[in-house]
Tab-separated table of C-alpha atoms in Angstrom:
chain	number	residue	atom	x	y	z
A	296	UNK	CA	152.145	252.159	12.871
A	297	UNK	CA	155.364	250.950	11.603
A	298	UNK	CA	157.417	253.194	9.495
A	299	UNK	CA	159.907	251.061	6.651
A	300	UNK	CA	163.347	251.781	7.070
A	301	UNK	CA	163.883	253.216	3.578
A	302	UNK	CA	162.746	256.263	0.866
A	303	UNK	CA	159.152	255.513	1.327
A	304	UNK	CA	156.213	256.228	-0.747
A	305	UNK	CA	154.151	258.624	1.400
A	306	UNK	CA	151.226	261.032	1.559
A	307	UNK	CA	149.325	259.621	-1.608
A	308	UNK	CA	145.814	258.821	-2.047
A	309	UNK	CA	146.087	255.325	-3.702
A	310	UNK	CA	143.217	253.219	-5.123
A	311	UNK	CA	143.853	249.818	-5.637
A	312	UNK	CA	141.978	247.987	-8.202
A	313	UNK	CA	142.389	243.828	-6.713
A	314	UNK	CA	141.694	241.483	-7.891
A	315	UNK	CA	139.758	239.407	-5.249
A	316	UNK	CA	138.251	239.934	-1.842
A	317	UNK	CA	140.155	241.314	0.600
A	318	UNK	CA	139.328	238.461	2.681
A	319	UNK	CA	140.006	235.694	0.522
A	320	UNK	CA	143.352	233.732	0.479
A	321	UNK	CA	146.470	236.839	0.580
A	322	UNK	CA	148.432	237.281	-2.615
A	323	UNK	CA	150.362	240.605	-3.706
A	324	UNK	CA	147.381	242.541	-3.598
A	325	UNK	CA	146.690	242.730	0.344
A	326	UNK	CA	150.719	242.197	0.843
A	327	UNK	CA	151.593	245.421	-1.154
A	328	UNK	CA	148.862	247.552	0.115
A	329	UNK	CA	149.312	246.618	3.532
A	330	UNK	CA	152.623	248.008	3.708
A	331	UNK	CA	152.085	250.810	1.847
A	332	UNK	CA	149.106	251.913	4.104
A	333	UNK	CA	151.073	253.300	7.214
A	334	UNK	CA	152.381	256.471	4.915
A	335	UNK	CA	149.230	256.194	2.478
A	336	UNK	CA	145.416	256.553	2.234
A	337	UNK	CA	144.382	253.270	0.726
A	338	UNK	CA	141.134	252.788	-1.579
A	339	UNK	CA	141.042	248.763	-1.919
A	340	UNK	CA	138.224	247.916	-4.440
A	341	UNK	CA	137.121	244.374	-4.188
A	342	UNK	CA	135.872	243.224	-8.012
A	343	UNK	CA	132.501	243.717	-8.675
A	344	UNK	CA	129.705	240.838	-8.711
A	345	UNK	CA	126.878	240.517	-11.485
A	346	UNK	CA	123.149	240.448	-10.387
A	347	UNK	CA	122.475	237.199	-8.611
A	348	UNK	CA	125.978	236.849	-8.495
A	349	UNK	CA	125.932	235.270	-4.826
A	350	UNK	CA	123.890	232.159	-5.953
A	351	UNK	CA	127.117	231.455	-8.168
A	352	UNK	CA	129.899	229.068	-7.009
A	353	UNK	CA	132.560	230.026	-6.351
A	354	UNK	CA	131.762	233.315	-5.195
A	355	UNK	CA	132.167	231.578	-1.344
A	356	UNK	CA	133.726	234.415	0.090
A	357	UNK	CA	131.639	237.248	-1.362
A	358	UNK	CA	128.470	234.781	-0.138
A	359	UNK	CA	129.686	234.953	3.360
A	360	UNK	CA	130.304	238.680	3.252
A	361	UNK	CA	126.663	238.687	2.509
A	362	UNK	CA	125.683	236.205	4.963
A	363	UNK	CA	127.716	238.170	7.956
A	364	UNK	CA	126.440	241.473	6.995
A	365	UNK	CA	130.031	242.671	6.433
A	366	UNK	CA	129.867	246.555	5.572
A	367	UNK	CA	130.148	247.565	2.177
A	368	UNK	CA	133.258	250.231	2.852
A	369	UNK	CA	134.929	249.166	5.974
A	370	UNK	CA	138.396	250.458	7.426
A	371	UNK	CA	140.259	247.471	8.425
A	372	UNK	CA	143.213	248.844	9.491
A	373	UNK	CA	144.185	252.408	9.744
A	374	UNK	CA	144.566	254.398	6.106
A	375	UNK	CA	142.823	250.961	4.633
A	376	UNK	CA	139.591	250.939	3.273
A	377	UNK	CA	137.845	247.841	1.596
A	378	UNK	CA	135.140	248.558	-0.823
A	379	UNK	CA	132.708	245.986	-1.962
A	380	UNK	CA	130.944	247.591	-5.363
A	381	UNK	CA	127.289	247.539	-5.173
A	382	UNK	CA	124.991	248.090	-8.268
A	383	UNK	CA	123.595	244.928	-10.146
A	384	UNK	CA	126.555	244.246	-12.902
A	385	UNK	CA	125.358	243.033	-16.217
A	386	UNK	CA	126.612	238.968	-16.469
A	387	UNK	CA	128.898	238.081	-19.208
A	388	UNK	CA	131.254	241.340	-18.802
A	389	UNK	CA	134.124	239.371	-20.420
A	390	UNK	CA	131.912	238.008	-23.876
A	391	UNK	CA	129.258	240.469	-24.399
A	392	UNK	CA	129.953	244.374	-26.073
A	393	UNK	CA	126.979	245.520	-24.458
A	394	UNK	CA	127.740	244.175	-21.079
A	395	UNK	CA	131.049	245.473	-20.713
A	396	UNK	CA	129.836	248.647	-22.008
A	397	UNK	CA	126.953	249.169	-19.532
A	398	UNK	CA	129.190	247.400	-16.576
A	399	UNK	CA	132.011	250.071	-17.566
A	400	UNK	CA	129.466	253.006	-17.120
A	401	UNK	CA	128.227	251.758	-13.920
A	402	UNK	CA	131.773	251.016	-12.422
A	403	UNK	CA	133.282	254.199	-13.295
A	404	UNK	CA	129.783	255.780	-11.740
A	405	UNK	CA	130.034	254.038	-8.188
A	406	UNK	CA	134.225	254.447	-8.488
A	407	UNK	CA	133.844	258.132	-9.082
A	408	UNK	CA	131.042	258.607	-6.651
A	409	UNK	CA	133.083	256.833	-4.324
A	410	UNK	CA	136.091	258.767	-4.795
A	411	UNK	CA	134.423	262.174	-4.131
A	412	UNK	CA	132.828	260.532	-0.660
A	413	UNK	CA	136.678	260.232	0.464
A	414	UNK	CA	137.518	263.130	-1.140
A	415	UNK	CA	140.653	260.990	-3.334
A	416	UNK	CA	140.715	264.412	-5.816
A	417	UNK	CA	143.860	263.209	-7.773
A	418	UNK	CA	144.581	259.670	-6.218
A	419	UNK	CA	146.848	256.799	-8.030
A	420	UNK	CA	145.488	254.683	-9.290
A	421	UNK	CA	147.366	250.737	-8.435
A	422	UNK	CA	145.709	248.014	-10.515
A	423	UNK	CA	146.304	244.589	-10.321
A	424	UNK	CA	144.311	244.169	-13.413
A	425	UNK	CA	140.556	245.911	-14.172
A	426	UNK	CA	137.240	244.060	-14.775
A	427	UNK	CA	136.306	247.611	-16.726
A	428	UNK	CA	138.957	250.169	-18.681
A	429	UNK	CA	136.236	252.919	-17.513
A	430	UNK	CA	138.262	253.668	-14.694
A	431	UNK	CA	141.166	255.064	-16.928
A	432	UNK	CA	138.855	257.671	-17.695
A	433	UNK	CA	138.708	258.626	-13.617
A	434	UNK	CA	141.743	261.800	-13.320
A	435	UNK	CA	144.481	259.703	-11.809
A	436	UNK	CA	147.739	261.347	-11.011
A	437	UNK	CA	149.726	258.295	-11.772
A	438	UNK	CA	148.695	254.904	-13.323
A	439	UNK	CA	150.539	251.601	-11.806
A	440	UNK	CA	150.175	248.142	-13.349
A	441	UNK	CA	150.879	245.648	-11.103
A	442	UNK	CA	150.858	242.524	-13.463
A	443	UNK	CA	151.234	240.018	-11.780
A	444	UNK	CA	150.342	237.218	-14.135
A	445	UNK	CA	150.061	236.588	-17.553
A	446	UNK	CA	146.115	237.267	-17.534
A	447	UNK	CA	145.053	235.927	-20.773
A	448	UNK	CA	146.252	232.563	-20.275
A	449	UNK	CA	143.604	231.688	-17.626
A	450	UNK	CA	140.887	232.387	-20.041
A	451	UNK	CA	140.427	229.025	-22.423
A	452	UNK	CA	137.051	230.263	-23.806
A	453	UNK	CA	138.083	231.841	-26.971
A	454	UNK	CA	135.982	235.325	-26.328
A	455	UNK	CA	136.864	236.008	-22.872
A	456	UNK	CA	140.166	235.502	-23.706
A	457	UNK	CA	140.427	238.183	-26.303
A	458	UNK	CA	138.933	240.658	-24.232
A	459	UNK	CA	141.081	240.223	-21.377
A	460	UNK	CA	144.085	240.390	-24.140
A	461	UNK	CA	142.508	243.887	-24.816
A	462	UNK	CA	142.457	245.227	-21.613
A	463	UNK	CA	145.547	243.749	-20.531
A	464	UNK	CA	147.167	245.513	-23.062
A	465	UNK	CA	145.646	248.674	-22.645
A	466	UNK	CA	146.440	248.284	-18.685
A	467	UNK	CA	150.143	247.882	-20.100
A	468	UNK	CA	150.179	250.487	-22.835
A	469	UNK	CA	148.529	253.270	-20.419
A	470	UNK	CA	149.980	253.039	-17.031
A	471	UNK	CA	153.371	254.963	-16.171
A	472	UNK	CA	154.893	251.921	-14.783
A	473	UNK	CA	154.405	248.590	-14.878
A	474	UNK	CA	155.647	245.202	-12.731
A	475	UNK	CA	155.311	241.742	-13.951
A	476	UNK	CA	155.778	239.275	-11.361
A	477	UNK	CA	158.578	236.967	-13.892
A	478	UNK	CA	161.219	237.646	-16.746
A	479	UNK	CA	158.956	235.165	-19.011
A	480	UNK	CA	156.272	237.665	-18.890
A	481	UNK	CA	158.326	240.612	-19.135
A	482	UNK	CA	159.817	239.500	-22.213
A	483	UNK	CA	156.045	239.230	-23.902
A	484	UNK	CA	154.979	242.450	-22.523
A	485	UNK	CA	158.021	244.995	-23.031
A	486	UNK	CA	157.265	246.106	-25.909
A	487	UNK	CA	153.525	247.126	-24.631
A	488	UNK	CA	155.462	249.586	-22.610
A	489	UNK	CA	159.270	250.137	-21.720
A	490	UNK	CA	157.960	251.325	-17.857
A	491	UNK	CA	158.516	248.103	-16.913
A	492	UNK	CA	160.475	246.134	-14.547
A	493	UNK	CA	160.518	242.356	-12.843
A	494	UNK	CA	159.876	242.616	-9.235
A	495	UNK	CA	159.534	238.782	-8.486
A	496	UNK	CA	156.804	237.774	-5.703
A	497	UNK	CA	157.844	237.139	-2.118
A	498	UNK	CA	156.518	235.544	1.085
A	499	UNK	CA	155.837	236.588	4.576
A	500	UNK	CA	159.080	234.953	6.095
A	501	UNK	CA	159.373	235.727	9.733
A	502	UNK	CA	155.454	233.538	9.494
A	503	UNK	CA	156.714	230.664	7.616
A	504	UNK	CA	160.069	230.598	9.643
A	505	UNK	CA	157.345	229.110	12.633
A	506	UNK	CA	158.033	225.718	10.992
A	507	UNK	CA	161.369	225.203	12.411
A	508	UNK	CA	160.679	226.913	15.635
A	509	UNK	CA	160.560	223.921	17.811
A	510	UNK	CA	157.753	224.997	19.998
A	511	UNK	CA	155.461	224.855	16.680
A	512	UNK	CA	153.429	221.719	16.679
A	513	UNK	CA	152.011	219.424	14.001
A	514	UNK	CA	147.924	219.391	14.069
A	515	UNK	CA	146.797	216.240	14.889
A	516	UNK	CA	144.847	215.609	11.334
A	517	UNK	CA	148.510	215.260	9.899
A	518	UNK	CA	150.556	214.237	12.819
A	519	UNK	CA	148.424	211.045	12.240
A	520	UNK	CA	149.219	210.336	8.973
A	521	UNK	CA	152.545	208.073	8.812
A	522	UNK	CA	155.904	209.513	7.434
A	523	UNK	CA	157.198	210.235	4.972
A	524	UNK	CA	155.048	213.001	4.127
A	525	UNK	CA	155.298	215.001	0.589
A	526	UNK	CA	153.412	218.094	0.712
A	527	UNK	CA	151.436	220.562	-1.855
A	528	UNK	CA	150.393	223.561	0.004
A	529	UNK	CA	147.936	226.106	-2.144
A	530	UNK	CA	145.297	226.664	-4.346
A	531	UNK	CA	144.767	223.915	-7.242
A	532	UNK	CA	143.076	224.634	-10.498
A	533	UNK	CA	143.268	222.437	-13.923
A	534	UNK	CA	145.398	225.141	-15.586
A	535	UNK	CA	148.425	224.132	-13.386
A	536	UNK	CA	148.283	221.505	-11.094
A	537	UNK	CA	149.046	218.320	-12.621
A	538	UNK	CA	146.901	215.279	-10.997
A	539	UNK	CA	148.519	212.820	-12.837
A	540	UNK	CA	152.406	213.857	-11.855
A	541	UNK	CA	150.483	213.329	-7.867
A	542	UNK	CA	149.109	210.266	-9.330
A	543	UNK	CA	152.846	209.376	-9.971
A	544	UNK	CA	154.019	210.262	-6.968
A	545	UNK	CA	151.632	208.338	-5.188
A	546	UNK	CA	152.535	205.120	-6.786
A	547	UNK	CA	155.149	204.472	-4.473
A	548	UNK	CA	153.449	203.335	-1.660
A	549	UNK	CA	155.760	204.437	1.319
A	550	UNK	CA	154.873	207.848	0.316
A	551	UNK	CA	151.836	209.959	2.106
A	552	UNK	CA	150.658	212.459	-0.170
A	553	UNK	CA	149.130	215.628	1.543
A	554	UNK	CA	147.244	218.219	0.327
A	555	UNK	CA	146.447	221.392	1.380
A	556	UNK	CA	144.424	223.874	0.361
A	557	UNK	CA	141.318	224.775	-1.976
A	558	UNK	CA	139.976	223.970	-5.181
A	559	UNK	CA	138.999	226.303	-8.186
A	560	UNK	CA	135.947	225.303	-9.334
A	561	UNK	CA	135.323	222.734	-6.435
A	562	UNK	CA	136.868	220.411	-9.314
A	563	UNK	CA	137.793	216.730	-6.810
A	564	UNK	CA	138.891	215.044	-9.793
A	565	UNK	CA	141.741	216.826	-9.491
A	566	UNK	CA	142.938	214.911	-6.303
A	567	UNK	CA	143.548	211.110	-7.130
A	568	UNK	CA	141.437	208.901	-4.809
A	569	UNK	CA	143.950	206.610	-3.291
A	570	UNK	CA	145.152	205.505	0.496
A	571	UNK	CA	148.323	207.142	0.255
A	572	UNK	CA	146.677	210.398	-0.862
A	573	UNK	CA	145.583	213.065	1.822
A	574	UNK	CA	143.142	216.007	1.070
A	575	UNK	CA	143.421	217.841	4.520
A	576	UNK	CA	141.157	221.128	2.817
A	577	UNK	CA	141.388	224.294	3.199
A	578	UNK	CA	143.632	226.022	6.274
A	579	UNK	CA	144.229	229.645	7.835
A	580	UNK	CA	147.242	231.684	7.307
A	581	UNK	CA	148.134	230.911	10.401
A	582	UNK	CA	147.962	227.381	10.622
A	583	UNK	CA	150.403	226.620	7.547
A	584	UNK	CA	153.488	226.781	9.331
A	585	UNK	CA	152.207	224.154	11.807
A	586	UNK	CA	151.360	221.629	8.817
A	587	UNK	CA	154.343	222.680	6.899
A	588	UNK	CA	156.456	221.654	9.447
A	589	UNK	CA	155.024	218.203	10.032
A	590	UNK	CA	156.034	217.814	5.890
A	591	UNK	CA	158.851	216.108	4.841
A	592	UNK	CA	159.286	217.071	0.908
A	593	UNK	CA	157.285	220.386	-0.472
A	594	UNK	CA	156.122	219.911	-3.880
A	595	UNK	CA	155.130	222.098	-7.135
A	596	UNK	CA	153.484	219.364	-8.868
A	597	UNK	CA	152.729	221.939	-12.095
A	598	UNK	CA	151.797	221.365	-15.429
A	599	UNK	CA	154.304	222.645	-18.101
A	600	UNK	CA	152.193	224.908	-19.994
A	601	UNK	CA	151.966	228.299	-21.128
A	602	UNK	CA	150.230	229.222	-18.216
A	603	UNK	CA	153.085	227.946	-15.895
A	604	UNK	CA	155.737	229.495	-18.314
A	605	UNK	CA	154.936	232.754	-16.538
A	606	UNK	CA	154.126	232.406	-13.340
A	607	UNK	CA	156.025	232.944	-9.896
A	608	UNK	CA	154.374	230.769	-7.480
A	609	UNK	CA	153.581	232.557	-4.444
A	610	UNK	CA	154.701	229.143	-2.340
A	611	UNK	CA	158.292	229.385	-3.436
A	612	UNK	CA	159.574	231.406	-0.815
A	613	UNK	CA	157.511	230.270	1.533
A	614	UNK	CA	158.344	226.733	1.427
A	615	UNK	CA	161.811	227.540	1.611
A	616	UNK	CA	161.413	229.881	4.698
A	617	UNK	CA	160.800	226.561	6.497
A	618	UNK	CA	163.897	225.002	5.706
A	619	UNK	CA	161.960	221.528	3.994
A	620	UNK	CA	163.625	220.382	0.813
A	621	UNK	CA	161.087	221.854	-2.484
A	622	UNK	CA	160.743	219.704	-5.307
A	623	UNK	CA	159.665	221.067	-8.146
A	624	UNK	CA	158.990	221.001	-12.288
A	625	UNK	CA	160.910	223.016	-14.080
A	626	UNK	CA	159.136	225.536	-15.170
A	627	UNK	CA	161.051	229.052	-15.948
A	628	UNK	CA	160.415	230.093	-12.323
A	629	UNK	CA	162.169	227.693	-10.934
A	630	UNK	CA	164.813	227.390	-13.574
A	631	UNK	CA	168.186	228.982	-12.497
A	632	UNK	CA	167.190	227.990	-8.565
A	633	UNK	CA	168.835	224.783	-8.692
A	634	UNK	CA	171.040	225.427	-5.707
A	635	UNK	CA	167.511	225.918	-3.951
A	636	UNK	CA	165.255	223.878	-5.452
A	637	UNK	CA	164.939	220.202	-6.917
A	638	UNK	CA	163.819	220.625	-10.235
A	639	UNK	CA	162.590	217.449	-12.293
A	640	UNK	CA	162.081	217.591	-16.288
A	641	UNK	CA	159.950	214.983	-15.786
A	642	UNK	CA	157.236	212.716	-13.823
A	643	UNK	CA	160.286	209.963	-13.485
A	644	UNK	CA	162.799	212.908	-12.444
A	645	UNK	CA	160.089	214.784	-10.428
A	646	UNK	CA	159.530	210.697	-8.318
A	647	UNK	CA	163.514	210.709	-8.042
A	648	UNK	CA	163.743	213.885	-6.862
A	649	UNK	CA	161.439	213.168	-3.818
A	650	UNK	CA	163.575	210.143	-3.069
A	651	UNK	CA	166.833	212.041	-2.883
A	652	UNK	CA	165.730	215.057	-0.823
A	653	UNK	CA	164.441	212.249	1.362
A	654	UNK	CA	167.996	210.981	1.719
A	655	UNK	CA	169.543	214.960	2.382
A	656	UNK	CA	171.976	214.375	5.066
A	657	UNK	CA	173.053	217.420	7.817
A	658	UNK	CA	171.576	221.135	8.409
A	659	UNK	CA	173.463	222.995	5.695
A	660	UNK	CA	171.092	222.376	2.854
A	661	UNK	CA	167.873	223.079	5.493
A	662	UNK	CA	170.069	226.644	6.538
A	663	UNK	CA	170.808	227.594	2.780
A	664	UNK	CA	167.628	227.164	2.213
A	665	UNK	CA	165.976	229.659	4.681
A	666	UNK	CA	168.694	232.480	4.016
A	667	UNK	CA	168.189	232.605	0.324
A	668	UNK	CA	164.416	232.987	1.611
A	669	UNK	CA	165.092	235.536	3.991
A	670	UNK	CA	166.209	238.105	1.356
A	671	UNK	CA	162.795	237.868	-0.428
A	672	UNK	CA	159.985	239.000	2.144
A	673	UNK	CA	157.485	241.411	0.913
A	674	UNK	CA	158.943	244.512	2.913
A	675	UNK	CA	161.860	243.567	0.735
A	676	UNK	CA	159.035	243.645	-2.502
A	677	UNK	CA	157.699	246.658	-1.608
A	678	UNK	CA	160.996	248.508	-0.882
A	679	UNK	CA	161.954	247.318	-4.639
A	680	UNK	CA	159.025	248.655	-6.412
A	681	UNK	CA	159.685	251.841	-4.206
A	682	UNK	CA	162.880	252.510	-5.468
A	683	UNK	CA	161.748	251.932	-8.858
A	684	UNK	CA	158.657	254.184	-8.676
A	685	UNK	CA	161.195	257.080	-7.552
A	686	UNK	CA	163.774	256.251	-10.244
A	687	UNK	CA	161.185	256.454	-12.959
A	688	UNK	CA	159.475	259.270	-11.445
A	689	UNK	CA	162.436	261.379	-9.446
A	690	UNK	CA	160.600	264.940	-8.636
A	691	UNK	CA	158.163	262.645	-6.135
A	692	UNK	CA	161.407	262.575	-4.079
A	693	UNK	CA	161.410	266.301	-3.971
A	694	UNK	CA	157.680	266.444	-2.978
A	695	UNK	CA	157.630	264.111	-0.078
């Protein structure tokens, strides 16, 4: 058990509302509550499925808990416990009254039930946003919002994306403190609740340092593809990546477009069909440093939209933790990083911008890189939200 080397949180029963499996791909979510386990009892709810809800797709990693018989409360490390809610939900829990009614009844049922089982009598309660605003009736000592998106922006269908609006407010308005992952989306929410601080997102750096370890090798499905390789690591949906700024890219012919990672919504039109264009699917944790180190250029290929207007892209840090030049759009995440990060106004500057981190000349900009990274790894994030959890609440100092 490793103990951080500052003030920390400790002793608290904390239930974490996620908001995804804890299996699937690792965001905030499993980063924060993985390092606050050691000190704390952790509660990690998974979201809750509606009847039938395995014969859905995308639902792939809640299909093969199913199939692999995974327990529904297992401990997966010590203090952590994973919770996969059981009863039938009602479908449409994000357009229908009545099913977000009788869906918040059940959920704050099976949460409460749950909570007595583990005896959490007067837990916090650490959501990263709530399918049901039930649970705010549950006695929580403390309420944390961890925001980290702007939620209502991945809803286009007009009544989901009310309701979320509703309870993404009332998530703001009610909890005692509140972190939004970018100054974008602090500015819209601070005056929901003045609890509320930027704590930017982070990456796991010592991990993605493994791409200029020179032991590390390339896997042979890229090593074969010829150089020079630009690279989009991550997950691709039609809200942010931009198919057509790849379709630019992979005009020029010398360059070998690879891409890495899954699809939301299984939608391949999102991927250009073309020789110079690469889909190498889906990849492990662990395997990323090997591929990202076989990359020559790292890309954000994102739409600029209101979506991307708040977002901090989980990749950031970790493409610079490998030293590769990152190329990006310029969306407000990326704005003031120019010292970091090539960042393009447009599909022209975005093509230019490959080109001249092609032509990057020495170590120095491959070393500034990776230090600016190493000051944002997620013990880092955590410590940050620490120290703001005891300046906004300073008797918790006293009681630990």
């Amino acid at each position: 058990m490793t103990v951080p080397d500052y003030e920390p949180l400790r002793d608290k029963d904390i239930v974490c509302l996620a908001t995804q499996e804890w299996d699937a791909h690792w965001t905030p979510v499993q980063q924060v509550m993985l390092r606050l386990a050691p000190l704390n009892r952790i509660l990690y709810i998974e979201p809750f499925h509606v009847a039938l809800g395995a014969l859905r797709k995308g639902n792939a990693v809640f299909q093969q808990q199913l199939r692999q018989g995974v327990p529904q409360l297992r401990e997966v490390q010590e203090n952590l416990h994973v919770y996969r809610p059981s009863y039938p939900y009602v479908p449409w829990n994000m357009k229908s009254k009545l099913a977000s009614k009788i869906n918040s009844w059940l959920f704050a049922r099976e949460l409460s039930r749950l909570m007595r089982k583990l005896e959490f009598r007067q837990p916090w309660l650490w959501a990263f946003f709530a399918q049901s605003l039930s649970v705010l009736d549950l006695p929580f000592e403390r309420v944390v919002y961890d925001c980290v998106d702007d939620w209502p922006s991945f809803f286009p269908n007009v009544r989901e994306r009310e309701r979320v609006t509703q309870m993404d407010e009332r998530m703001t308005q009610r909890a005692d403190i509140v972190f939004v992952g970018s100054d974008p989306l602090k500015t819209k929410k601070v005056h929901q609740n003045q609890s509320l601080y930027v704590v930017n997102h982070a990456a796991d750096i010592p991990h993605f340092l493994k791409a200029a370890d020179e032991s590390t090798c390339v896997p042979a499905d890229l090593d074969r593809i010829p150089h020079p390789r630009i690279g989009f690591v991550g997950m691709m949906d039609a809200l942010r990546f931009d198919s057509e700024l790849i379709r630019a890219v992979s005009d020029n012919p010398s360059f070998q477009v690879v891409i890495i990672g899954g699809i939301v919504g299984k939608d391949q039109n999102l991927i250009p069909s073309r020789p110079n264009v690469h889909f190498l699917g889906m990849k492990s944790v662990d395997q990323l440093p090997s591929y990202l180190k076989g990359i020559d250029v790292c890309m954000m290929p994102y739409r600029v939209n209101e979506t991307t207007t708040f977002i901090f892209p989980l990749k950031l840090f970790e493409y610079l933790a490998t030293g590769k030049p990152v190329v990006s759009m310029a969306i407000p995440a990326v704005s003031k990083l120019g010292n970091y990060v090539y960042v393009a106004d447009s599909q022209g500057e975005f093509v230019q911008s490959i080109t001249a981190a092609l032509s990057e000349v020495g170590d120095e900009p491959s070393r500034k890189r990776m230090a600016f990274a190493r000051l944002h790894g997620w013990d880092s994030h955590v410590k940050r939200k620490t120290e703001l959890i005891f300046e906004h609440f300073p008797e918790l100092t006293n009681r630990n």
